[in-house]
């Protein structure tokens, strides 16, 4: 019996899928079809699948060509499957020409001509309203962000706003978008949603204006400096029926979701302590190293270190203590925030101009999780136990070094109401972070006398 295998996401099942299955089946006697999990697709950078895995499997089954359907969920599985099932011919469409030649060691590899003018991407575009995105601020982060929008279907960056005309025109050289340096309202008129990546102290004002104009908002952290303002913003967004999301990238990465699951599924017992550290020695003139009022270690990195704490312990701590080591002009070089919960504690350590081991350690009664720097761009972590020889390693790679596309996909999913709840970062967690920032700034203000 000649066995053939082929793989795909088979999202929004279309004629191209039907035709490749038909031809693959004709190449042998028994056809195995591997359907990818959503998790695997997300890891390989394919976001915004519309159909669930059950629907995609059902659609493949309906064709009647598949003798067996399997699920593909990790890199390297194709080699395993070819050996396990004794495959004679591996088939994929011509868009993958050459990519799987390494399998020729084990079987025939055939690339079949793709059916022209149809793809899942095309159908997704077709059924989704294209969200026109504007970008406020045109610095380093905005550039990394805009590069990643290309990998998420259903969104297009069309306009940029920056009162600093030089930065704006430098940006526009590489990104052909409408530019605005003056009238914010006119900029808002061109878009459905906005990504705010301007200096920290300008975030809240832009957020408010955009919501009042009924635009969806994704704002870089920290979104606001006070508890009241954070509450006001989420209330406003609710009243205007728009999405408001704080851009804490780590929250949206697949590996961070996996870490939260492992932390709470009993693998390490009851969690007693969380220690989250993020430090960087930046250039002298960077905001984090020099802006006494709105820069410094905690303002820049505190959102990341507070994230695992609030996700795992909640926002109702019993006590909080903030200590900093100050540098020139009173900027915080190193800040430690200690949270006391009932029977639990947590520490956030941030440094700008101080270097330390940037780890995330979650300690439990049965073992601990350790995620190494840069855990805020998490790709893997370990679970360790009393027995030093026992280590469980988890890999959760993602595509695109900056990880922005996962945040963008989440934002879009919320706008299009396809991504369920707020689980990844709730408004309550975001508001709790603003409350800590407010307390931190109060202490700094007193010390600096402003
Ligand atoms: N395929 C094809 N002709 C098309 C589209 C897909 O022959 N017009 C093939 C692919 O080459 C692959 C299989 O169908 O072997 C499953 O592809 P999949 O990636 O699920 O479909 P696409 O439409 O290419 O999806 P996307 O646009 O999301 O990449």
Short mmCIF file of C-alpha atoms and ligand atoms in Angstrom, two decimals, residues 6-12 14-21 23 36 44 46-47 49 91-96 112-124, ligand 1:
data_model
loop_
_atom_site.label_atom_id
_atom_site.label_comp_id
_atom_site.label_asym_id
_atom_site.label_seq_id
_atom_site.Cartn_x
_atom_site.Cartn_y
_atom_site.Cartn_z
CA UNK A 6 0.13 16.22 3.39
CA UNK A 7 -0.35 19.09 5.85
CA UNK A 8 -2.10 22.41 6.15
CA UNK A 9 -4.19 24.76 8.27
CA UNK A 10 -7.17 24.41 5.90
CA UNK A 11 -8.73 27.56 7.28
CA UNK A 12 -11.93 28.71 5.53
CA UNK A 14 -11.55 26.48 -0.28
CA UNK A 15 -11.11 25.04 -3.74
CA UNK A 16 -7.31 25.12 -3.50
CA UNK A 17 -7.49 22.85 -0.45
CA UNK A 18 -9.93 20.48 -2.16
CA UNK A 19 -7.78 20.20 -5.25
CA UNK A 20 -4.55 19.48 -3.42
CA UNK A 21 -6.21 16.76 -1.34
CA UNK A 23 -4.36 15.14 -6.25
CA UNK A 36 -2.27 22.26 12.32
CA UNK A 44 4.94 30.00 13.24
CA UNK A 46 0.23 32.58 11.22
CA UNK A 47 -2.31 34.55 13.17
CA UNK A 49 -7.18 31.74 11.85
CA UNK A 91 2.98 16.32 -0.68
CA UNK A 92 2.67 20.07 -0.31
CA UNK A 93 1.68 22.95 -2.57
CA UNK A 94 4.16 24.73 -4.81
CA UNK A 95 4.28 27.72 -2.43
CA UNK A 96 6.53 25.48 -0.31
CA UNK A 112 1.93 20.21 -6.50
CA UNK A 113 1.00 23.31 -8.45
CA UNK A 114 -1.04 25.68 -6.27
CA UNK A 115 -4.54 26.51 -7.45
CA UNK A 116 -4.32 30.10 -8.67
CA UNK A 117 -6.14 33.10 -7.22
CA UNK A 118 -7.39 31.60 -3.97
CA UNK A 119 -5.99 31.37 -0.44
CA UNK A 120 -7.20 31.45 3.16
CA UNK A 121 -5.44 34.77 3.62
CA UNK A 122 -7.37 36.18 0.69
CA UNK A 123 -10.69 34.91 2.09
CA UNK A 124 -9.90 36.24 5.56
N1 LIG B 1 -2.98 25.23 -1.47
C1 LIG B 1 -3.12 25.10 -2.84
N2 LIG B 1 -3.70 26.10 -3.56
C2 LIG B 1 -4.13 27.22 -2.94
C3 LIG B 1 -4.02 27.39 -1.55
C4 LIG B 1 -3.42 26.35 -0.83
O1 LIG B 1 -2.72 24.09 -3.42
N3 LIG B 1 -4.67 28.17 -3.70
C5 LIG B 1 -2.33 24.18 -0.70
C6 LIG B 1 -1.09 24.66 0.04
O2 LIG B 1 0.01 24.75 -0.83
C7 LIG B 1 -0.93 23.59 1.10
C8 LIG B 1 -2.39 23.21 1.41
O3 LIG B 1 -3.18 23.72 0.32
O4 LIG B 1 -0.27 22.47 0.57
C9 LIG B 1 -2.86 23.80 2.72
O5 LIG B 1 -2.56 25.18 2.67
P1 LIG B 1 -2.95 26.26 3.74
O6 LIG B 1 -1.73 26.95 4.16
O7 LIG B 1 -3.84 25.69 4.75
O8 LIG B 1 -3.85 27.23 2.79
P2 LIG B 1 -3.58 28.67 2.25
O9 LIG B 1 -4.78 29.10 1.49
O10 LIG B 1 -2.26 28.75 1.54
O11 LIG B 1 -3.51 29.45 3.64
P3 LIG B 1 -2.87 30.86 4.02
O12 LIG B 1 -3.38 31.86 3.02
O13 LIG B 1 -3.36 31.11 5.41
O14 LIG B 1 -1.37 30.69 3.95
#
